Coordinates of C-alpha atoms in Angstrom, one line a residue:
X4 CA -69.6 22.1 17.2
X5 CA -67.2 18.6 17.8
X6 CA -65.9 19.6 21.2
X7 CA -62.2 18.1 19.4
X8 CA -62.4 21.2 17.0
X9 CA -63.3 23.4 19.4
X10 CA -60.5 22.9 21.2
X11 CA -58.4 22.8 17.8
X12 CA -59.5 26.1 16.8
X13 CA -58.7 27.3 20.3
X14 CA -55.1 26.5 20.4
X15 CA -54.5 27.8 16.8
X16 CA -56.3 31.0 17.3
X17 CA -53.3 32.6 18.7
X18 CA -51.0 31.4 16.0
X19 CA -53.4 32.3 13.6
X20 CA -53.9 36.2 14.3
X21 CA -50.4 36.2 14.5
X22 CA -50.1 35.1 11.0
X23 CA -52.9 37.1 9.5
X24 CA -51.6 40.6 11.2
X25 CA -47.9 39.9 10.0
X26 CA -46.0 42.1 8.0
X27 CA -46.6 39.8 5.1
X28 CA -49.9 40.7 4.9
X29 CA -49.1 44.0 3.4
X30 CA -48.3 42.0 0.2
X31 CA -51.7 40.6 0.0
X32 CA -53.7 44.0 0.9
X33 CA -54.5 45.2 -2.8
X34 CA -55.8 41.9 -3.7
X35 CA -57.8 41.0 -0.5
X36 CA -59.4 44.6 -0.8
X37 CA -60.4 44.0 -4.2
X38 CA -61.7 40.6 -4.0
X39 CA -63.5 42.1 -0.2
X40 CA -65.1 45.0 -2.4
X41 CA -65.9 42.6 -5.3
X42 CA -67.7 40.1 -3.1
X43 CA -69.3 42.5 -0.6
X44 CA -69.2 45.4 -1.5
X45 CA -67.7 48.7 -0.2
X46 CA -68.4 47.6 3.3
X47 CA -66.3 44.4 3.1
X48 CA -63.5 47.0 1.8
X49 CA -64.1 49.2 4.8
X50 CA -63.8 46.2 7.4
X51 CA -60.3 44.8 5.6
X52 CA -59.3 48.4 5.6
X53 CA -59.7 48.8 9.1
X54 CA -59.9 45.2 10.3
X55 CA -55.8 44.3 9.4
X56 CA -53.9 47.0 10.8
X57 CA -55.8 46.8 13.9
X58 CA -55.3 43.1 14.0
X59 CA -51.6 44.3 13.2
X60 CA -51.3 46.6 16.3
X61 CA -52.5 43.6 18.4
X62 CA -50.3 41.4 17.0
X63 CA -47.4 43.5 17.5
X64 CA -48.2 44.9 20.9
X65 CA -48.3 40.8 22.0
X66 CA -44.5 41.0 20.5
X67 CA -43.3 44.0 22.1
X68 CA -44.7 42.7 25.3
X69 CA -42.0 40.0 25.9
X70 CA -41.3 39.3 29.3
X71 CA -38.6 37.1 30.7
X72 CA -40.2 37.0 34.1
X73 CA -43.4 35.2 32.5
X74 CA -43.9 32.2 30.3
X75 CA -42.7 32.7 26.7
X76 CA -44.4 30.9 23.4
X77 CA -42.7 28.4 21.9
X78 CA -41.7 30.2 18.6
X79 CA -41.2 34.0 18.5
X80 CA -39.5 36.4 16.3
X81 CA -35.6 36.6 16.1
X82 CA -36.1 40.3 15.5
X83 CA -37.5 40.3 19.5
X84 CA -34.9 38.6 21.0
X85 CA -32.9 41.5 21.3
X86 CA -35.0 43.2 23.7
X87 CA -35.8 40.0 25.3
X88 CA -31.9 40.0 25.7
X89 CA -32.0 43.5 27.0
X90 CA -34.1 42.8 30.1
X91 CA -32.3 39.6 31.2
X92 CA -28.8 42.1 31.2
X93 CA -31.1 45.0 33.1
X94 CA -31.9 42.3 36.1
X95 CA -28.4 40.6 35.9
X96 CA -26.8 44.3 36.5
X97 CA -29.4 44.9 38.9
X98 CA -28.8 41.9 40.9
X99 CA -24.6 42.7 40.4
X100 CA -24.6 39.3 38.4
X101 CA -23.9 38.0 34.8
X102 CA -26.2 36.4 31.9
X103 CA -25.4 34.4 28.8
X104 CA -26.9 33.8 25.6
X105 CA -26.5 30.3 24.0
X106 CA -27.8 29.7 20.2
X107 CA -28.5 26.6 19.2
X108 CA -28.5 25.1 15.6
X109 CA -29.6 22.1 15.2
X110 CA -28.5 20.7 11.6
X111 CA -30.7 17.9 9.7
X112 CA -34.2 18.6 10.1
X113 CA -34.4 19.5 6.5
X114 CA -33.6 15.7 5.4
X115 CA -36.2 14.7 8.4
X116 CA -39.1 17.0 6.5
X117 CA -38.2 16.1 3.0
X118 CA -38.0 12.0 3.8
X119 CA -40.7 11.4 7.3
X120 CA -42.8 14.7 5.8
X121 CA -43.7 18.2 7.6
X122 CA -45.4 16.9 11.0
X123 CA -41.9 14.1 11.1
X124 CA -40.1 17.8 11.5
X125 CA -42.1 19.5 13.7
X126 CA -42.4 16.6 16.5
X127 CA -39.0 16.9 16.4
X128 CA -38.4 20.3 16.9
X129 CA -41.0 20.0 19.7
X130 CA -38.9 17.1 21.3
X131 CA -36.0 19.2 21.3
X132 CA -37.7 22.5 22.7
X133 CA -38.7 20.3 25.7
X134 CA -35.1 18.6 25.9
X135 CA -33.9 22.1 26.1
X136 CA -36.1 23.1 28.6
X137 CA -35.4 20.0 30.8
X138 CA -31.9 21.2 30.9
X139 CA -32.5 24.5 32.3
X140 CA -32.8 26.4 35.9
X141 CA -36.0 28.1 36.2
X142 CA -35.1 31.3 35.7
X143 CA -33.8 30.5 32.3
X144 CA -35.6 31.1 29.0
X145 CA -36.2 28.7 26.0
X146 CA -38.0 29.3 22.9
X147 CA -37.5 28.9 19.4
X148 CA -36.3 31.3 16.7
X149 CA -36.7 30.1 13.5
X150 CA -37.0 26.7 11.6
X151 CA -34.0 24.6 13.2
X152 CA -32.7 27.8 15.6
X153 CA -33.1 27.6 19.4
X154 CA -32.1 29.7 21.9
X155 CA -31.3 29.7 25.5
X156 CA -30.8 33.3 27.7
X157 CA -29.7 32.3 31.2
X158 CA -31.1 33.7 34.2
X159 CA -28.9 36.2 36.5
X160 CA -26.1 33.9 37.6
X161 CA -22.7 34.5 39.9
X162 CA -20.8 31.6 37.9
X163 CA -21.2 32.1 34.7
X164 CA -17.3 31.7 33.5
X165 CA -16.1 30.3 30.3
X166 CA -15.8 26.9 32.0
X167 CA -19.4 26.7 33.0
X168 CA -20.6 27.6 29.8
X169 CA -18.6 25.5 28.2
X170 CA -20.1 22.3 30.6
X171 CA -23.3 23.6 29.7
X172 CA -23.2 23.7 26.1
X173 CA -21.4 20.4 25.9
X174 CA -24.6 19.0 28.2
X175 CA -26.4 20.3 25.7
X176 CA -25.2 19.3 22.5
X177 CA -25.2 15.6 23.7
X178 CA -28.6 15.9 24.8
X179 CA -30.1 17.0 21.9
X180 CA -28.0 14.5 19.8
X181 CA -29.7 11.5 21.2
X182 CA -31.9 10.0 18.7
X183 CA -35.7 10.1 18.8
X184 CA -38.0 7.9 18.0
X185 CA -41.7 8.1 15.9
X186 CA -43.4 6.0 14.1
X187 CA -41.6 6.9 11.3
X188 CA -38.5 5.5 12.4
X189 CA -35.6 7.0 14.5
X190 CA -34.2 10.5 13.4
X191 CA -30.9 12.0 14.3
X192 CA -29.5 15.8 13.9
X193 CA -26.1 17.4 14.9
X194 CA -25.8 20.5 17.3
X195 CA -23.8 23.4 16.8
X196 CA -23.8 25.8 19.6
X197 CA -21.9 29.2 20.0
X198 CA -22.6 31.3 23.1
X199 CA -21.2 34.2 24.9
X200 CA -21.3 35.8 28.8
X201 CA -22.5 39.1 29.2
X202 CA -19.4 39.4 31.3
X203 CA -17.3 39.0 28.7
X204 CA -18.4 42.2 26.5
X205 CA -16.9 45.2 27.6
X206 CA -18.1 48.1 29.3
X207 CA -22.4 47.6 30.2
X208 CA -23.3 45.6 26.9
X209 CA -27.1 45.6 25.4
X210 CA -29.2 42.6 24.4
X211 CA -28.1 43.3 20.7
X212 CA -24.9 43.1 21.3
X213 CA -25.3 39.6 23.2
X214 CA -27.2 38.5 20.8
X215 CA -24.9 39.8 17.8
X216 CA -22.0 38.3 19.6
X217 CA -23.7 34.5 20.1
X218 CA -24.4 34.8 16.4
X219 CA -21.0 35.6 15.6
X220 CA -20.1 32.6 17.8
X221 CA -22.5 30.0 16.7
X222 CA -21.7 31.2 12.5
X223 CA -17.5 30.1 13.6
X224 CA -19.1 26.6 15.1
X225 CA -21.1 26.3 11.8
X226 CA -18.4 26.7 9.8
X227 CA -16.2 24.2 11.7
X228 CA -19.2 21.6 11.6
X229 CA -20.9 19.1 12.2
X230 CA -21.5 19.1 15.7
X231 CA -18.8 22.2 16.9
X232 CA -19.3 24.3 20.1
X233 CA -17.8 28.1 19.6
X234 CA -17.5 30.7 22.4
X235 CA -17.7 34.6 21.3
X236 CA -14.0 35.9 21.2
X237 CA -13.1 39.5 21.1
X238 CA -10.8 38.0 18.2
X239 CA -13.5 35.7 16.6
X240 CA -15.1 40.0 15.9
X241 CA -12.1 41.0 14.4
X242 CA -11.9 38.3 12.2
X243 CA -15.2 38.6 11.2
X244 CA -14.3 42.0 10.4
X245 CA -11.5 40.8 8.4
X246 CA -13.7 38.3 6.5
X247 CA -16.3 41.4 5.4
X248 CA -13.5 43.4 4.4
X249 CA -12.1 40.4 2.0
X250 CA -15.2 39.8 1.1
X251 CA -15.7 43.6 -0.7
X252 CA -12.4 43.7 -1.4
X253 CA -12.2 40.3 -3.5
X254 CA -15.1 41.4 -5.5
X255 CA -13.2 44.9 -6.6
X256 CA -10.2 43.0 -7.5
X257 CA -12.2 40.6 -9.6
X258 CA -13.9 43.8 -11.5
X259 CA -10.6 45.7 -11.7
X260 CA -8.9 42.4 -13.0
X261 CA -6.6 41.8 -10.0
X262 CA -7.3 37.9 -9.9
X263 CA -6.2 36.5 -13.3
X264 CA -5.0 32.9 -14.5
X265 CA -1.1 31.9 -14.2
X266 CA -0.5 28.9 -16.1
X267 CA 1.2 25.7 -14.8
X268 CA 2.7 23.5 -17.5
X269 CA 2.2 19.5 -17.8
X270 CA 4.7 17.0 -19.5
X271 CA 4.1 14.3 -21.9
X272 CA 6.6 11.3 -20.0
X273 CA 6.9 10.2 -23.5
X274 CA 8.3 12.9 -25.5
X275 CA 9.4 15.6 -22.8
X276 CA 7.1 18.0 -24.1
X277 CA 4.5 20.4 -23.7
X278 CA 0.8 18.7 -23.5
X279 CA -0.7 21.2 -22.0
X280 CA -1.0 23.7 -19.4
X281 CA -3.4 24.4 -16.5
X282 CA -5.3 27.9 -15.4
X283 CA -4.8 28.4 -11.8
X284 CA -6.5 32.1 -10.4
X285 CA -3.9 34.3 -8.9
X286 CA -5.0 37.6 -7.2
X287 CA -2.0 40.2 -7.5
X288 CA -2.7 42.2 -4.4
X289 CA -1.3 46.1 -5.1
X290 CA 0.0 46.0 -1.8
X291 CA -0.1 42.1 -0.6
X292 CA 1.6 40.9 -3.7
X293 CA 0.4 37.0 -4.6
X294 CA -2.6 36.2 -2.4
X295 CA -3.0 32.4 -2.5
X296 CA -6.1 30.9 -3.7
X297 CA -7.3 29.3 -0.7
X298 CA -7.7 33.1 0.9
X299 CA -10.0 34.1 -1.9
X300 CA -12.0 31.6 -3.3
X301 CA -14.3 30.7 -0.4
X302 CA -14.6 34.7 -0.5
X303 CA -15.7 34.7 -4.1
X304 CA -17.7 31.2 -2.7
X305 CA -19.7 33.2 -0.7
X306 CA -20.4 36.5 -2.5
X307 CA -21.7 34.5 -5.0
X308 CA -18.7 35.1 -7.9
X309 CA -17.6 32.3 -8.6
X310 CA -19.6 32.2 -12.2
X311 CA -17.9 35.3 -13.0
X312 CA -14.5 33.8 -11.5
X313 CA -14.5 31.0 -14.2
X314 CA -15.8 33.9 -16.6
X315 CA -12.6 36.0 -16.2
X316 CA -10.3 32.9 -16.2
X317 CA -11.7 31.0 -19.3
X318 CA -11.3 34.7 -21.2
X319 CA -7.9 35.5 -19.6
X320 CA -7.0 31.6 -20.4
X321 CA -8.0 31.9 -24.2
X322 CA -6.5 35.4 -25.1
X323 CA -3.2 33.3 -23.7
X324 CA -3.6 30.6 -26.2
X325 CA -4.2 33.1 -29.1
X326 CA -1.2 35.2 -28.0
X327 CA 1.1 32.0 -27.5
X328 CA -0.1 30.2 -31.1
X329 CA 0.5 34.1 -32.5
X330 CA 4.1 34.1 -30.9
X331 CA 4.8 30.7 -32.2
X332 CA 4.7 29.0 -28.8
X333 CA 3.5 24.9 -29.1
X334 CA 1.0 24.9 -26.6
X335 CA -1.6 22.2 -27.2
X336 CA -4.2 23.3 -24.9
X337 CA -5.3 24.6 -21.5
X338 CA -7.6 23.0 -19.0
X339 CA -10.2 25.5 -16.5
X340 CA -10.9 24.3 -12.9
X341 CA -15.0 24.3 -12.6
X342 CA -17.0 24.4 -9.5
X343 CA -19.9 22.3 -9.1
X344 CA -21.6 25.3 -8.4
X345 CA -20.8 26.7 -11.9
X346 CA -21.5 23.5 -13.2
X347 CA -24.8 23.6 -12.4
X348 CA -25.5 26.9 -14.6
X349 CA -28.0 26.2 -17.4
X350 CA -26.4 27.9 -20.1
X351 CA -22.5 27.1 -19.2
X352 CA -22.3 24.7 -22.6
X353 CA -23.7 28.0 -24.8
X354 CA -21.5 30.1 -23.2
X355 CA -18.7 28.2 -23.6
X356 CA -19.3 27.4 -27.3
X357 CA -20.0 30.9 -28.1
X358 CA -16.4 31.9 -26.1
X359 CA -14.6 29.3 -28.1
X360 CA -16.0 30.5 -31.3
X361 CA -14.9 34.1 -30.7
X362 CA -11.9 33.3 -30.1
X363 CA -11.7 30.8 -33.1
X364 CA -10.0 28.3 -31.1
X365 CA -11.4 24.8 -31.3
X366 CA -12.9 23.1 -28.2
X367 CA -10.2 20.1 -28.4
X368 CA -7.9 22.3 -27.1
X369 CA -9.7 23.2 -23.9
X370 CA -10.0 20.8 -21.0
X371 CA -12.8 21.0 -18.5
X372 CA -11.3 20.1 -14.8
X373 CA -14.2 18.4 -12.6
X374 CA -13.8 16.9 -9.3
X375 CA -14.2 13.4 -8.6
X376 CA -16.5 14.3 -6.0
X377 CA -18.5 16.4 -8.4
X378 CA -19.0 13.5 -10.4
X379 CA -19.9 10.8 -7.5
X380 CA -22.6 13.2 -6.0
X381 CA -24.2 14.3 -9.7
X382 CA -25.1 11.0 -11.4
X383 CA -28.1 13.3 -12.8
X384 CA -29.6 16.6 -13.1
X385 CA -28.2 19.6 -14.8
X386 CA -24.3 19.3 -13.6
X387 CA -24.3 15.5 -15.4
X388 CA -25.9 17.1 -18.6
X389 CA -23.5 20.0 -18.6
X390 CA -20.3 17.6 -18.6
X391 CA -22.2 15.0 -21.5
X392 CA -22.8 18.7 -23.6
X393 CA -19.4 19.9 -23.2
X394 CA -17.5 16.3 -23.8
X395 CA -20.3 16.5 -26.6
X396 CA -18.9 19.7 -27.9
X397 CA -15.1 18.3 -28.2
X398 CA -13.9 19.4 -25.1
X399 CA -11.7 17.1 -22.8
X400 CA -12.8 16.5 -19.9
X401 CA -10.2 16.0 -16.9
X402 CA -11.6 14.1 -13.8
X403 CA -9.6 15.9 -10.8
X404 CA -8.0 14.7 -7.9
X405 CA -9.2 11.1 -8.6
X406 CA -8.6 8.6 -5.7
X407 CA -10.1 11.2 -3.1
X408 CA -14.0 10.3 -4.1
X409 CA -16.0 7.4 -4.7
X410 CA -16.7 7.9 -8.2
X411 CA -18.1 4.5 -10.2
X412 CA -16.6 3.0 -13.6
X413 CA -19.6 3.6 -14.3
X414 CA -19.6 7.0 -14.1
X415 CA -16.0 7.7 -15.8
X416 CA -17.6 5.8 -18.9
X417 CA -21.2 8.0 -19.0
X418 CA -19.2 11.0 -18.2
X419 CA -17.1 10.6 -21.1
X420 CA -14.0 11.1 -19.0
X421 CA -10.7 12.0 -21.4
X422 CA -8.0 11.6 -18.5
X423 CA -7.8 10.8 -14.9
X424 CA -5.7 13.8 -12.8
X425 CA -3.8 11.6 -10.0
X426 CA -4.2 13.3 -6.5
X427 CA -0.8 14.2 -4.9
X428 CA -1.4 12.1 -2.1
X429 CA -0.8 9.4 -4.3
X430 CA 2.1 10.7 -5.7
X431 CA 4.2 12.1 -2.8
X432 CA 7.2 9.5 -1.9
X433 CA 6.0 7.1 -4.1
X434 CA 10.1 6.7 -5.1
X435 CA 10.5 5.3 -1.4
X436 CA 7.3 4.1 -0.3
X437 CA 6.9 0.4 -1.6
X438 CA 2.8 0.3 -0.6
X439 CA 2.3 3.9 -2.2
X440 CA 4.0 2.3 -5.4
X441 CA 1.4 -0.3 -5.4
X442 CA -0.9 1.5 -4.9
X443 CA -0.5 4.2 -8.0
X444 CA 0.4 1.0 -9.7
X445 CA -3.3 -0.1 -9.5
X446 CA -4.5 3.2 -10.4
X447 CA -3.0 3.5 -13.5
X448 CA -3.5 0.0 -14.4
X449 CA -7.4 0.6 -14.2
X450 CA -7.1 4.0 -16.1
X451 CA -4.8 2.1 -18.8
X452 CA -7.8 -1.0 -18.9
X453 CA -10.9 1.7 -19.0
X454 CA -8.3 3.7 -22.0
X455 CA -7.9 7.0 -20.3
X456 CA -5.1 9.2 -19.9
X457 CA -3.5 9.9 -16.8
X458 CA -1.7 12.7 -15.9
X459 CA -0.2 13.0 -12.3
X460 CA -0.1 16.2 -9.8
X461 CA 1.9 17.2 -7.1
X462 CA 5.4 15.8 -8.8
X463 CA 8.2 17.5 -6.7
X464 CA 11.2 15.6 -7.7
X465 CA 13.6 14.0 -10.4
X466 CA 13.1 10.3 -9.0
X467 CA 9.2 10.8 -8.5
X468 CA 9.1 12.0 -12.5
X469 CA 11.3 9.3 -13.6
X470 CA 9.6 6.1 -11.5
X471 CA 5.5 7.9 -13.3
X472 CA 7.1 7.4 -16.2
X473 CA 8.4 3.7 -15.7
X474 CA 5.0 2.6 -15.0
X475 CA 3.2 4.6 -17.4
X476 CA 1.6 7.5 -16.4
X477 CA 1.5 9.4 -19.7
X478 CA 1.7 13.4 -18.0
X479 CA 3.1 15.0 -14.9
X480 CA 2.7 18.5 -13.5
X481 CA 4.2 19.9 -10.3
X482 CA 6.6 22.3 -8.7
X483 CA 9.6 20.1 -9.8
X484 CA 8.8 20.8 -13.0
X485 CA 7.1 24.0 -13.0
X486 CA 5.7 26.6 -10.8
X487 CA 2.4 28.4 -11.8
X488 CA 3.4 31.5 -14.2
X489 CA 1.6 34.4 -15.7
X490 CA 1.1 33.7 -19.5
X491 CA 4.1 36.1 -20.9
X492 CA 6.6 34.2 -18.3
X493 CA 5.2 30.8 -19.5
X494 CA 5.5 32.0 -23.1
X495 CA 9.8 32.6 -22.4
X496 CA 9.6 29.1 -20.3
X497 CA 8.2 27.1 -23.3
X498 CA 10.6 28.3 -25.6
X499 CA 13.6 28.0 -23.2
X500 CA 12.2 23.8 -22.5
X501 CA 11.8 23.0 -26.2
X502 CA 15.2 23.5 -26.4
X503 CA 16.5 21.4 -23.9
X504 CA 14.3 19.1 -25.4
X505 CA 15.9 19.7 -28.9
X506 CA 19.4 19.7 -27.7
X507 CA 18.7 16.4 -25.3
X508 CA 17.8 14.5 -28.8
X509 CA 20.8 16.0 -31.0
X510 CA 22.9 14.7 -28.2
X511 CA 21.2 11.2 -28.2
X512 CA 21.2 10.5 -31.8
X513 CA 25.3 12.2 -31.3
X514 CA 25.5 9.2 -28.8
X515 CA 24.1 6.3 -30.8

C-alpha cells in the first residue's frame, strides 16, 4: 500500500470509528442489516448486529474518558464538556483556587465554505484552534465544539477576577480577528465571546452550570453583535428568565387574541381627509395594560409566529373595514406591516386572495407595507415574486421607511411600488432645519418624477403638516394627527374629523 495512504487512513481511523459508532447510526441499522443479510447472508447480519454497538461502547467509553490533565482532540462533543467542566472545578476547589470557562463564536465561516468551498472552512477553523491555543497557559484546555464554536476552560488560577477575564477575552477576540491568508485569498470572521468565573456562581457550582452560564453569556454577546464580549451576570439569568417567560406568554396571548391591530389614520394634504389607515399590533396585557410592539415582536420573531401574527392582523384588519363600510364610516383602505420573513411564505399571495374574497372586500383597498430594506436585499427569489403577485392582484404596495435602505430606481419600478412611506427621520424639524428641508425636498421630487405617492410618518406638529403639504407630499400620519386606536374608537374619530372637515369648507365658501 502507498505509504501516503497508509498514513491517511491512520489519522482518519480515529475520526472514522467515531463516526460509524455514533448515535446516528441507529437511523441506519434496519437498512444496513437488511442490505448485510441480503448480500451475505445471516452471518453478515450477525456481525452488524454485534459489530455496531460494540463499536458504540468504544466509542463512547473514548468520550466518557475526558481528561483535562491529558491532551484533548481537536473536536469533541458539546454534550462532554460538562464533565470536562466538572473536573477543572474539582482541582480548582482542591487547589483552594478558581476556573473559568470562555466560549468562543466565531461568526463568518459559513460565507468562507459557501464562496472558498469546504477545505477554505476547515483550514480556517484549524488556524484559529491553534491561535487559541497560542494564547493559552499550559494548564488550559482548547478544543472545539461544534462547526464555528470554540471553547477555552482555564486551568486552576488565583486571579481570575472580572478584570482579567475581561484582558483575556479582549486578547482573544483581536487575535482571532486578524485575517488569514490561503490560496484562496484572505478570509476574515468576527468573535463573540461570553465567559464566566467559577468564582462568580454561588455556593460550589458544577461544570453544567459553568458551562450553562458561559452560554448564557456568549447568547447576550451574540445578540449585541458583531464582534461583542459578554460576562455571565446573575442579572443577565434573570433576564433570560424573563425572556422564556415572554416568550410562552406572547404565544397564549396571540391564541387567546390579546395582540390585535389598532389603527392609525393618514391624511390626504389635499382634501383633509381620510386616505387610509394603518394596522399596527397592540397586545392588551390583562394586567400590564398596552405592551408596546418592540417588547413582543422579536418574541413572536423568535418562536417562530410571526406568519400567524400577520394572520390575526390582516383578519382583525378586514372585519374592521367591513364593520366601518357597514357603519357608514369613509375609510378607503388599510395597509398590513409584512416581515420579510412572512414574505418569503410560498402561498402568502393565495392566502391573501382567498382572505380578501371572504371578506368580499377588493384587494385595492388593502396596502402591503414592505421595507426598503426588504426590497434592496430581495432583487429575486420568492419574497420579489410575492410582491410582483400581490401588486399583480390589485393590492398597493407601500415601500416603508424609505431613505433608511439602498433600494435602486430600479427596483421601485420592478416592484411595482404604489407610494413611498417617508421615514420620520426625514420628517422631524424639517419646519426649522433648512438642510432637512432640502433634503425631503429631493425626496419627494424623485417620488413626484418616478409618479408615486408619498405619504410621510412621524408628523408631530401643525407647522411640520402644513410645510409637507407646501411641497407636496400628498399624505401624513403621526401623533399630531392621530394616535394608534382600536377600530370602534377610530370608527367615533372618523366621524367626529369629517366634520371638521365639513364645517372648515361651509365656513370657507361663508368667507369667499
Amino acid at each position: 500500500m502507498n505509504s501516503k495512504l497508509k498514513a491517511g487512513i491512520l489519522r482518519q481511523r480515529t475520526e472514522l470509528a467515531e463516526w460509524l459508532g455514533g448515535q446516528h447510526m441507529l437511523a441506519f441499522l434496519p437498512a444496513l442489516s437488511l442490505a448485510g443479510f441480503w448480500l451475505g447472508g445471516e452471518m453478515t447480519l450477525i456481525a452488524i448486529a454485534l459489530g455496531l454497538p460494540a463499536l458504540y461502547g468504544i466509542t463512547s467509553t473514548r468520550r466518557q474518558a475526558l481528561d483535562p490533565d491529558g491532551p484533548l482532540p481537536d473536536l469533541i462533543d458539546a454534550a462532554a464538556t460538562p464533565d470536562l467542566a466538572q473536573q477543572m472545578i474539582d482541582r480548582a476547589l482542591k487547589a483552594d483556587m478558581a476556573t473559568a470557562c470562555v466560549l468562543v463564536e466565531a461568526e463568518g465561516l459559513d460565507t468562507v465554505a459557501r464562496r472558498s468551498g469546504d477545505d477554505a472552512a476547515q483550514a480556517l477553523r484549524s488556524t484559529l484552534l491553534k491561535r487559541l491555543r497560542g494564547l493559552t497557559r499550559r494548564g488550559d484546555k482548547v478544543v472545539r465544539i461544534g462547526d464555528s464554536r470554540f471553547m477555552v476552560l482555564l486551568g486552576p488560577s488565583i486571579h481570575l477576577d472580572l478584570e482579567s477575564l475581561l484582558t483575556l477575552a479582549e486578547r482573544v477576540q483581536r487575535t482571532l480577528e486578524e485575517p488569514v491568508s490561503f490560496e484562496t485569498g484572505s478570509h476574515y470572521v468576527s468573535v463573540s465571546l461570553g465567559f464566566c468565573g467559577s468564582a462568580r456562581l454561588e455556593g460550589e457550582p458544577s461544570g453544567a452550570q459553568l458551562i450553562e452560564a458561559a452560554q448564557t453569556a456568549l447568547t447576550e454577546a451574540l445578540s449585541h453583535g458583531p464582534s461583542a464580549i459578554r460576562a455571565w451576570s446573575e442579572g443577565m439569568r434573570a433576564e433570560r428568565r424573563a425572556r422564556k417567560s415572554l416568550l410562552d406568554e406572547v404565544e397564549h396571548a396571540l391564541t387567546k387574541g390579546q395582540i390585535q391591530p389598532w389603527f392609525q389614520p393618514q391624511l390626504c394634504t389635499s382634501t383633509g381627509r381620510i386616505s387610509g389607515v394603518e394596522a399596527l399590533a397592540r397586545w392588551i396585557h390583562p394586567e400590564r395594560g398596552i405592551v408596546p410592539p418592540m417588547e413582543f415582536l422579536g418574541a413572536l420573531e423568535q418562536a417562530g409566529q410571526l406568519d400567524r401574527l400577520s394572520e390575526v392582523i390582516l383578519q382583525h384588519s378586514l372585519t374592521a373595514l367591513r364593520g366601518w363600510d357597514a357603519s357608514g364610516v369613509e375609510i378607503p383602505k388599510v395597509s398590513v406591516n409584512f416581515s420579510d420573513i412572512e414574505l418569503h411564505s410560498t402561498h402568502l399571495v393565495d392566502r391573501i386572495k382567498w382572505e380578501l374574497d371572504r371578506f368580499g372586500i377588493p384587494a385595492s383597498r388593502l396596502g402591503i407595507e414592505v421595507l426598503e430594506t426588504v426590497i434592496a436585499d430581495s432583487p429575486e427569489g420568492i419574497t420579489a415574486r410575492n410582491i410582483v403577485g400581490l401588486s399583480q392582484l390589485g393590492c398597493q404596495i407601500d415601500l416603508d421607511d424609505f431613505g433608511t435602505g439602498h433600494a435602486s430606481i430600479t427596483a421601485l419600478r420592478r416592484f411595482t411600488v404604489n407610494r413611498l412611506k417617508i421615514d420620520r427621520s426625514f420628517v422631524t424639524r424639517v419646519d426649522r432645519d433648512e438642510e432637512q428641508r432640502r433634503m425631503l425636498a429631493a425626496v419627494l421630487g424623485l417620488a413626484d418624477r418616478l409618479g408615486l405617492e408619498t405619504v410621510a410618518e412621524g408628523v408631530e406638529s401643525v407647522a411640520e403638516h402644513a410645510l409637507l403639504s407646501q411641497l407636496g407630499c400628498d399624505h401624513v400620519q403621526g401623533f399630531g394627527i392621530a394616535r394608534p386606536m382600536p377600530a370602534d374608537q377610530l370608527a367615533d374619530w372618523a366621524r367626529h374629523h369629517a366634520q371638521r372637515i365639513a364645517g372648515a369648507q361651509k365656513l370657507g365658501r361663508g368667507a369667499g
